[in-house]
Short mmCIF file of C-alpha atoms in Angstrom, two decimals:
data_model
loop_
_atom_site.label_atom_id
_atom_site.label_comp_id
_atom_site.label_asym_id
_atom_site.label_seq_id
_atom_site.Cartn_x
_atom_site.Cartn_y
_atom_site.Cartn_z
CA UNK W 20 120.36 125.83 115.25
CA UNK W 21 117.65 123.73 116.97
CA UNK W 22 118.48 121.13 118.98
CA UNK W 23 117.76 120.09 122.33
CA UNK W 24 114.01 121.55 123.40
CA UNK W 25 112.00 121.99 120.68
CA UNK W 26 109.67 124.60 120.25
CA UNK W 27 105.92 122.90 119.95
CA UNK W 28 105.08 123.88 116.20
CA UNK W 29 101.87 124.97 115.75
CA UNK W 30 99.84 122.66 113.33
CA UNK W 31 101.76 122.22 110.04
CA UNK W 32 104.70 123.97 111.04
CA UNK W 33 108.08 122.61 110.63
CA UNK W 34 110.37 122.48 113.06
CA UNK W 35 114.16 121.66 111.54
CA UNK W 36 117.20 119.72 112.84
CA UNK W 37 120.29 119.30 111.64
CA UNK W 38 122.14 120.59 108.72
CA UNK W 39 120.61 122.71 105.48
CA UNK W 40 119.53 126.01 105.05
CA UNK W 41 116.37 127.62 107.15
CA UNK W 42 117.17 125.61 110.52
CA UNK W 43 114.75 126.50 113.01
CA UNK W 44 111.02 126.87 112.47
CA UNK W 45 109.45 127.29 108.94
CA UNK W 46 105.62 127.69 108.13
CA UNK W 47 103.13 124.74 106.95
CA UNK W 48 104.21 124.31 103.01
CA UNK W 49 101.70 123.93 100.58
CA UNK W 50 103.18 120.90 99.27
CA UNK W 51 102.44 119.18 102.93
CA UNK W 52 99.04 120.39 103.09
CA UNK W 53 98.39 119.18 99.14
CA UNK W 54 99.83 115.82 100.37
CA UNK W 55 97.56 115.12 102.82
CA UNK W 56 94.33 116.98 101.85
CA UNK W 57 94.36 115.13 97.86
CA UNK W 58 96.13 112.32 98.61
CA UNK W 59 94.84 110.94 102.45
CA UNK W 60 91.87 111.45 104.50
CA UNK W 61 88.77 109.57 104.54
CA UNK W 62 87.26 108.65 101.16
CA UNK W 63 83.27 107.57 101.19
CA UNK W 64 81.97 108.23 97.80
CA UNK W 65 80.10 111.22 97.18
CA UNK W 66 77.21 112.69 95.14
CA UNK W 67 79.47 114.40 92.82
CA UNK W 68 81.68 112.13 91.20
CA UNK W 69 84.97 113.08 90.87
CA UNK W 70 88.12 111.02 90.94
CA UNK W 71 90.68 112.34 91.64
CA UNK W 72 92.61 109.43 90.21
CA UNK W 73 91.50 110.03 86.94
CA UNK W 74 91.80 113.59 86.45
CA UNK W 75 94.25 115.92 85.27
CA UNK W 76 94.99 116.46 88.79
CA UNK W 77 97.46 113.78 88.71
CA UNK W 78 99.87 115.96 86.61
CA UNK W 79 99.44 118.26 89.84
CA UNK W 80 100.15 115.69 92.22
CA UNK W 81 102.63 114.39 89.56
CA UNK W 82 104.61 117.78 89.47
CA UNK W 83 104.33 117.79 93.75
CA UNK W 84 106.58 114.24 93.74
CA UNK W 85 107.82 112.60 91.24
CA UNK W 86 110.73 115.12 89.70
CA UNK W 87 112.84 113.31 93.25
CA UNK W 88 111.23 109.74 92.48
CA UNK W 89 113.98 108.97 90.02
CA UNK W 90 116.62 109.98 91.66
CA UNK W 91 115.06 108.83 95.03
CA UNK W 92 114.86 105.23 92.83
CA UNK W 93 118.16 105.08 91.92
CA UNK W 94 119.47 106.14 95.83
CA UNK W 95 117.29 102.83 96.43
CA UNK W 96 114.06 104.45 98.02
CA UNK W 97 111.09 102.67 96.85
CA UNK W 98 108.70 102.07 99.58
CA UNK W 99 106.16 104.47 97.67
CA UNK W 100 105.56 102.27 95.59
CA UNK W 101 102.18 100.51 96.87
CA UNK W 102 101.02 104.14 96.47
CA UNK W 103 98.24 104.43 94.38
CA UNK W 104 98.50 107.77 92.72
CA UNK W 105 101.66 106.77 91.39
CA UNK W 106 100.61 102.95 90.23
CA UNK W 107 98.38 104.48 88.06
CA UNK W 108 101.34 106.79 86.91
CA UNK W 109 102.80 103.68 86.27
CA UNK W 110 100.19 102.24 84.89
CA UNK W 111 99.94 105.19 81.90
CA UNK W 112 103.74 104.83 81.25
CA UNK W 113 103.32 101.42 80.90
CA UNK W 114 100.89 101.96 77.90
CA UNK W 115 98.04 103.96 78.69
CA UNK W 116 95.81 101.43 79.42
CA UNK W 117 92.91 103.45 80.33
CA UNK W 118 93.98 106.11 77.88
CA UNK W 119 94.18 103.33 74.84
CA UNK W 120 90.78 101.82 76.19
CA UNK W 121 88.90 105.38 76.09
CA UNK W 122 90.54 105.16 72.56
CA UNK W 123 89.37 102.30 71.20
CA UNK W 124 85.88 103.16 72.87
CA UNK W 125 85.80 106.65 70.98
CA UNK W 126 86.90 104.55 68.02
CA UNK W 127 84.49 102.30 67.58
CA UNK W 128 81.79 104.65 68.15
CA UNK W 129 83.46 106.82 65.10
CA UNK W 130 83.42 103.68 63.14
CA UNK W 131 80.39 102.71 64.15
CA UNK W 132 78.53 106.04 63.15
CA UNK W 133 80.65 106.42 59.70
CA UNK W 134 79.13 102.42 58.80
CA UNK W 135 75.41 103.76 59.84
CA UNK W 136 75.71 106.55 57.65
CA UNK W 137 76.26 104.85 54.72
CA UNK E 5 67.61 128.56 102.06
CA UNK E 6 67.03 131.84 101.54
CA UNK E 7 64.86 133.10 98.22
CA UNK E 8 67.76 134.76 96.21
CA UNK E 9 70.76 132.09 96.59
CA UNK E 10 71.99 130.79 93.79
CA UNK E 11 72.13 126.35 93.48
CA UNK E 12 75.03 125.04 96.13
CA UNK E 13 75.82 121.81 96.80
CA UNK E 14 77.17 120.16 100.11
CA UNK E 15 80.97 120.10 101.15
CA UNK E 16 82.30 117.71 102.98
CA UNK E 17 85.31 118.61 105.43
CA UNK E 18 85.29 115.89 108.26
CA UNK E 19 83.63 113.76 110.68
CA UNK E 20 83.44 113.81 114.56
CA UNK E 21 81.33 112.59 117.43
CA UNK E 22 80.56 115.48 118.76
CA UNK E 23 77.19 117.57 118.42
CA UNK E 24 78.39 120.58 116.94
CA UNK E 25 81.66 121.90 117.64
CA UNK E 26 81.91 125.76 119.43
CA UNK E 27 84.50 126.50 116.57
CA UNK E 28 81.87 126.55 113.40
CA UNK E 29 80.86 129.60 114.56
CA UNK E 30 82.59 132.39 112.13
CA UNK E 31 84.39 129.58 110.78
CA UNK E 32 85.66 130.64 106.94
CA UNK E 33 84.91 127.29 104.75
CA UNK E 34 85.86 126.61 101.40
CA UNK E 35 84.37 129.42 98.77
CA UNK E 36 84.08 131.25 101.90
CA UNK E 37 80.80 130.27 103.20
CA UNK E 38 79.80 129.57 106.84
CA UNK E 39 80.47 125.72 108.12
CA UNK E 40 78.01 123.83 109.90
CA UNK E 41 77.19 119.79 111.21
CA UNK E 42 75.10 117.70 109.41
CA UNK E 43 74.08 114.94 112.18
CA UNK E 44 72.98 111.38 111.70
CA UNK E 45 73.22 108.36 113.33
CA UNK E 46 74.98 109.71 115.97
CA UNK E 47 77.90 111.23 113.84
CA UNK E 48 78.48 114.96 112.44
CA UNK E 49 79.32 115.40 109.42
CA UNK E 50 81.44 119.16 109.30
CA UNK E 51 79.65 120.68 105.83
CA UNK E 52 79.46 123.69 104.19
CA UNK E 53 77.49 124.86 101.22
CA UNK E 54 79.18 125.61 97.99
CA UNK E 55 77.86 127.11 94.85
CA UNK E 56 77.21 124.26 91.92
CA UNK E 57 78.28 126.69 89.72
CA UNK E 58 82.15 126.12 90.88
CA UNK E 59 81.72 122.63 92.08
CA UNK E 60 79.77 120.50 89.91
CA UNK E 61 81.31 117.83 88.13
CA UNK E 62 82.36 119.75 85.24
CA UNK E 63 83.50 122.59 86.90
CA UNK E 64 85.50 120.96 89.43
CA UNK E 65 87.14 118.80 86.99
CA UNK E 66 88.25 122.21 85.66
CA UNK E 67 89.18 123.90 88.55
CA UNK E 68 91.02 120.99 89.95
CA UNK E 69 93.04 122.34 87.59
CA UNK E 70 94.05 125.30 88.72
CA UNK E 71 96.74 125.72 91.50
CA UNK E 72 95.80 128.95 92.65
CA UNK E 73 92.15 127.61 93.32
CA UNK E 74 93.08 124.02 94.54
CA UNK E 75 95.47 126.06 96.80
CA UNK E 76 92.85 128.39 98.48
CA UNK E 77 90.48 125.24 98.31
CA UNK E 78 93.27 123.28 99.83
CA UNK E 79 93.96 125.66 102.47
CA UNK E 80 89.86 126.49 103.14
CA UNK E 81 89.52 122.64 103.88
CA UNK E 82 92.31 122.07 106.14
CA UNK E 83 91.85 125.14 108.24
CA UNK E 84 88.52 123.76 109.08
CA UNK E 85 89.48 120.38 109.63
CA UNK E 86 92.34 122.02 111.64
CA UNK E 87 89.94 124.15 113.90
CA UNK E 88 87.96 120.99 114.38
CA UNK E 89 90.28 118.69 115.21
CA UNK E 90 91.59 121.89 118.15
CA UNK E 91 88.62 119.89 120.15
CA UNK E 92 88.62 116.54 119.78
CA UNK E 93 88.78 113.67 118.03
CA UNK E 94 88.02 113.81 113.80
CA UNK E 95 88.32 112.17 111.26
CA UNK E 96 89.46 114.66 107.75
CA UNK E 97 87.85 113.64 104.28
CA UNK E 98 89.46 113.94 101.02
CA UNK E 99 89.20 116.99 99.54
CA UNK E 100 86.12 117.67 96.99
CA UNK E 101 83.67 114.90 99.13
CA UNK E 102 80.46 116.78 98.00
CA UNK E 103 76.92 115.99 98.51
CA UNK E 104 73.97 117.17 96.19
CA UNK E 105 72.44 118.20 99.58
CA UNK E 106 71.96 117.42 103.83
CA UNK E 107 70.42 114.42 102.95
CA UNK E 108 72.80 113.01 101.28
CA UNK E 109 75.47 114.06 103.46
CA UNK E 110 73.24 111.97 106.47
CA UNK E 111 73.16 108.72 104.15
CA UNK E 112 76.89 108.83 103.80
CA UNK E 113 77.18 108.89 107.07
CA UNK E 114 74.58 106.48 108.22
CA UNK E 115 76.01 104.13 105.49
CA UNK E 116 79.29 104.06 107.04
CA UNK E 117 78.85 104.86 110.48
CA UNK E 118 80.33 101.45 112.14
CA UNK E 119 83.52 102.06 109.81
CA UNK E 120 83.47 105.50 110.60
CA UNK E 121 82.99 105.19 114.40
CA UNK E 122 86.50 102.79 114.42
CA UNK E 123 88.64 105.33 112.63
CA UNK E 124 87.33 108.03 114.76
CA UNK E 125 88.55 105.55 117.63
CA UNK E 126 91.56 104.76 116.37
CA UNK E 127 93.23 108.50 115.78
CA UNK E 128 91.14 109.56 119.50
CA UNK E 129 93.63 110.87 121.72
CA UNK E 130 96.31 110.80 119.10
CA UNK E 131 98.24 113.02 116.83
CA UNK E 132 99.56 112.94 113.29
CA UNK E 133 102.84 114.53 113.25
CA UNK E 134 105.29 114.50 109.66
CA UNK E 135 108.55 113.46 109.52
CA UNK E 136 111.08 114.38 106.45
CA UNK E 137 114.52 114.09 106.21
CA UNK E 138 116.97 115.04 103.60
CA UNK E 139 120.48 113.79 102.46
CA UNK E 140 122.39 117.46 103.18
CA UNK E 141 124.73 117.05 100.59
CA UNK E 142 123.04 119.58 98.22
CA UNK E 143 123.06 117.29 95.00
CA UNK E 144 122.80 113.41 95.00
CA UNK E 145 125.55 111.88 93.27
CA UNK E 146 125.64 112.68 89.40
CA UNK E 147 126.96 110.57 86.63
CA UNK E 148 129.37 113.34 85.45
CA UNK E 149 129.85 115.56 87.80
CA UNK E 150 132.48 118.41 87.62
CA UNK E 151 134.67 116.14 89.51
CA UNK E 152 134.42 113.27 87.43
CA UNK E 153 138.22 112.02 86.57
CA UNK E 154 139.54 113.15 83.37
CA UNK E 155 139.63 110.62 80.77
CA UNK E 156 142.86 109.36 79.77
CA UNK E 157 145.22 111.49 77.85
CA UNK E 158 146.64 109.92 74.61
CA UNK E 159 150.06 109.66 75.97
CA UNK E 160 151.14 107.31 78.99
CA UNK E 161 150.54 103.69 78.71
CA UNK E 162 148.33 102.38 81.23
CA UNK E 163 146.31 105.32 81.90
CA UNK E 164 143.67 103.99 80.90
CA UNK E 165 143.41 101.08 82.98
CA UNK E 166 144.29 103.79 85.76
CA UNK E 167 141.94 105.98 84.61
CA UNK E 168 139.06 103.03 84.82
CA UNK E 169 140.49 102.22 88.51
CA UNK E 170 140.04 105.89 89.71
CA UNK E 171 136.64 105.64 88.10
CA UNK E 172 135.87 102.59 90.38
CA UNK E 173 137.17 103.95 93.05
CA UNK E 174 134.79 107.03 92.37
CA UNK E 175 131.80 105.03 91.77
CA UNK E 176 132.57 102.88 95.72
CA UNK E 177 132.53 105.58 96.90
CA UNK E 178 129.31 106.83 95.66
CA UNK E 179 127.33 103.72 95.75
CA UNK E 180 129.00 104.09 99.41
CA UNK E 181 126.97 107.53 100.58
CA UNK E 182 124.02 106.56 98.71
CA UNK E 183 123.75 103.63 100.98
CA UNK E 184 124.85 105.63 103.82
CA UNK E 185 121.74 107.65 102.95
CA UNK E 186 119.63 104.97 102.83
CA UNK E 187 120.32 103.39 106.52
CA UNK E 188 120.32 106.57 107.65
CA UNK E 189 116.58 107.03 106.64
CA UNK E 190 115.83 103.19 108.06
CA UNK E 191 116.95 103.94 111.26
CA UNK E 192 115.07 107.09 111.64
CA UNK E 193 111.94 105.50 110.42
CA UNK E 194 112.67 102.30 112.35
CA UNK E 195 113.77 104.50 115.59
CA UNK E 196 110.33 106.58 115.38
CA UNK E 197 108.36 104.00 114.19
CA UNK E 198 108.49 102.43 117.33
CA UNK E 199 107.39 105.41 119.24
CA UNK E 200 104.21 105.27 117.36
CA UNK E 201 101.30 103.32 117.21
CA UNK E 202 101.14 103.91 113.23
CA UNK E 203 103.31 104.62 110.83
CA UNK E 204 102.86 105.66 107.06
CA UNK E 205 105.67 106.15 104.49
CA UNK E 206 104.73 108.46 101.51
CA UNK E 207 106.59 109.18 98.32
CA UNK E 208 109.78 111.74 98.63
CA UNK E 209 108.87 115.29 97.54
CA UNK E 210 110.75 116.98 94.56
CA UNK E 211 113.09 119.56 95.66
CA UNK E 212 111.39 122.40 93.99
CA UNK E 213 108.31 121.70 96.32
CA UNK E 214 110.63 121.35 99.52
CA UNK E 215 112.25 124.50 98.74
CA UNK E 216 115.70 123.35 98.44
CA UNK E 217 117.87 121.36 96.64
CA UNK E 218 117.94 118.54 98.90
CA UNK E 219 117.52 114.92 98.60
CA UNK E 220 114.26 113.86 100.52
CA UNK E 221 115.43 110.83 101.40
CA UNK E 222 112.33 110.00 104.03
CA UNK E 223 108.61 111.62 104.07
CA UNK E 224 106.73 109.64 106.87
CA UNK E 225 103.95 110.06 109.05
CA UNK E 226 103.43 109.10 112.54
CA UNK E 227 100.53 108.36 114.86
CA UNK E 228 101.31 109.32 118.49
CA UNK E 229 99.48 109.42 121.96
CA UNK E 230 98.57 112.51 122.80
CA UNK E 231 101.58 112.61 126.04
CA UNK E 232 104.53 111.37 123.61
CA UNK E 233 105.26 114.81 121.97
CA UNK E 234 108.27 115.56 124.31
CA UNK E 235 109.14 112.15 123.02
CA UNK E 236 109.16 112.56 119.58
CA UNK E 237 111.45 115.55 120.06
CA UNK E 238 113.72 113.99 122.31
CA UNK E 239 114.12 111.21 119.49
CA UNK E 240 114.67 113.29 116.79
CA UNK E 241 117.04 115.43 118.68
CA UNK E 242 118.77 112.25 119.02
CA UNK E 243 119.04 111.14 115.58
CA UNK E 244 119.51 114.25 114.12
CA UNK E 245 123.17 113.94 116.56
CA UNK E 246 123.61 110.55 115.04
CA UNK E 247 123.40 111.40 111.27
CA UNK E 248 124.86 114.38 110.98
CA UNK E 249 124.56 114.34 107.10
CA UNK E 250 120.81 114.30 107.37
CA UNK E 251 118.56 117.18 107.92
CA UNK E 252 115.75 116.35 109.89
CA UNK E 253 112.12 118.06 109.86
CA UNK E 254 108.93 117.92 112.36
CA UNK E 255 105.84 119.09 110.90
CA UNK E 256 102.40 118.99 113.08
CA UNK E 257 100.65 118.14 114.85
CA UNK E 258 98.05 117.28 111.89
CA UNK E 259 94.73 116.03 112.01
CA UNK E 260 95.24 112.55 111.26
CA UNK E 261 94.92 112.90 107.47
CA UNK E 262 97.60 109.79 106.89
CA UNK E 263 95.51 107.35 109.37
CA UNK E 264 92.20 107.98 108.27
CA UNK E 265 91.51 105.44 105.87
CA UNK E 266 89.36 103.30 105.85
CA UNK E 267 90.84 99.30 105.87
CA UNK E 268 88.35 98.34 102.99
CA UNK E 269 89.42 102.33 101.56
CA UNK E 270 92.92 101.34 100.68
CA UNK E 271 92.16 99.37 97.83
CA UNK E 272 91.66 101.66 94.73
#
């Protein structure tokens, strides 16, 4: 098991103390690298507008954490929660906003061709 | 450039201070094209091009999408910014920044060049290194597990109020560990906090994307002077003695993905 000197992990790699399975060094997980690469860095807009806020992607990022968040909840671990992929999570379960909004926008366009057609 | 390519747009992977770093050269980028530096006003943007055809609005929308392509694309982008960041200071963009073309690359950075110039300063001489830890006990504390008492047969008197005691007793000792967990995961945050000159906390990862059934019960990030490495370790040697019931992990160094942010950024 590793304790005392600790091998210098290359970039990524995990280096493991204490109890669990695997102790000792494991490779950079996919799930770190997703973290970081979709989720930190440096935003300045781009040409190519796409938000990763908005998109499906979230279900990605939604599948990568928030199966523990419950249970993580309950335990009492909440400081996540200023994070804002998972506001807007909260956002959608608290209504949709943005979904009912592109709704009523797609509505009213409906409605609004069906009355010009008459 | 060249007569026969097909439309390509400009990828984004990072931004330094430096001319053009020695690693571009033979450097795989994402869609497997060469990487080079787009420079302006005295900052270098690390670029690549990518076809339009796979990462134009529409088509990156829909590729997003896909796991097995926002992997490779996940892994294409932070090898670079990895290789990059092997000599000297960057600073990593989000993945899919993408410019129609070099110019507009140059007038992101020449937009943003003060802000940029302060977060390259601020990560300089610093790494990014991950901290998770995990409550070891394999499962975190169900509402009926296989050891819940059994409820009261139909006979004795009283078992039911003894039945409802046990059940208290149960649930102490529960709410006990789980806030056993909890101060266990303050400390170590508090404890490495103070090593480093930044700290972020991000959102526990589910246990099918750790790879084990364990309850991530911290997922933090820590900005660190270059020369406190052998400090790190020594701390989490240390608390991974004092809470015995907590599996600790080191990933890194990173490129300082969790400290790159822009101040005026953080607001979505």
């Amino acid at each position: 098991m590793a304790s005392g000197d600790m091998v210098r992990p290359g970039s990524g790699a995990a280096q493991v103390y204490g109890p669990g399975p695997g102790a000792g060094r494991e490779p950079a997980n996919l799930g770190d690298i997703l973290e970081r690469v979709l989720d930190k860095g440096l935003v300045i807009a781009g040409d190519i507008q796409v938000n990763l806020l908005d998109i499906e992607l979230l279900t990605i990022k939604l599948r990568l954490v928030i199966a523990s968040l419950d249970t993580a909840r309950e335990v009492g671990i909440d400081w996540w929660e200023s994070d804002p992929w998972l506001n807007s999570r909260a956002a959608e379960q608290a209504g949709g906003q943005e979904e009912l909004e592109e709704e009523n926008r797609r509505l009213r366009a409906r409605l609004q061709a069906l009355e010009s057609g008459r | 450039m060249s007569a026969v390519t097909e439309p390509s747009v400009v990828w984004a992977y990072a931004v330094t201070e430096r001319d053009r770093p020695a690693c571009l050269d033979g450097l795989e980028g994402v869609g497997g094209g060469p990487v080079r530096a787009v420079v302006a006003a005295g900052l270098t943007a690390i670029a690549g091009d990518v076809p339009l055809a796979g990462f134009g609005e529409a088509a990156l929308r829909r590729n997003l999408e896909d796991l097995g392509w926002l992997e490779a694309t996940a892994r294409a982008h932070h090898r670079v910014i990895e290789a990059v960041a092997g000599e000297g200071p960057v600073v990593p963009m989000r993945l899919a920044t993408i410019y129609r073309d070099d110019a507009g690359a140059a007038a992101a950075l020449a937009e943003h060049a003060g802000d940029l110039r302060a977060a390259i300063g601020r990560t300089r001489a610093r790494k990014e290194w991950g901290i998770k830890a995990y409550a070891a006990r394999p499962d975190p504390p169900d509402r009926d597990a296989g050891s819940a008492p059994r409820p009261p047969g139909r006979a004795a008197a009283g078992s039911g109020a003894a039945y409802l005691a046990r059940r208290r007793q149960q649930l102490t000792a529960q709410e006990r560990a789980r806030r056993d967990v909890v101060t266990s995961a303050e400390l170590i945050h508090a404890r490495l906090a103070g090593l480093a000159e930044q700290s972020r906390l991000h959102p526990p990862q589910s246990p099918q994307l750790a790879g084990h059934r364990m309850q991530m019960i911290l997922n933090a990030a820590y900005l660190l002077a270059d020369d406190r490495d052998d400090d790190l370790a020594a701390a989490v040697t240390d608390l991974a003695g004092r809470h015995p019931a907590v599996r600790i992990e080191i990933t890194g160094p990173w490129p300082p993905y969790s400290f790159a942010a822009l101040p005026e950024a953080r607001q979505p």
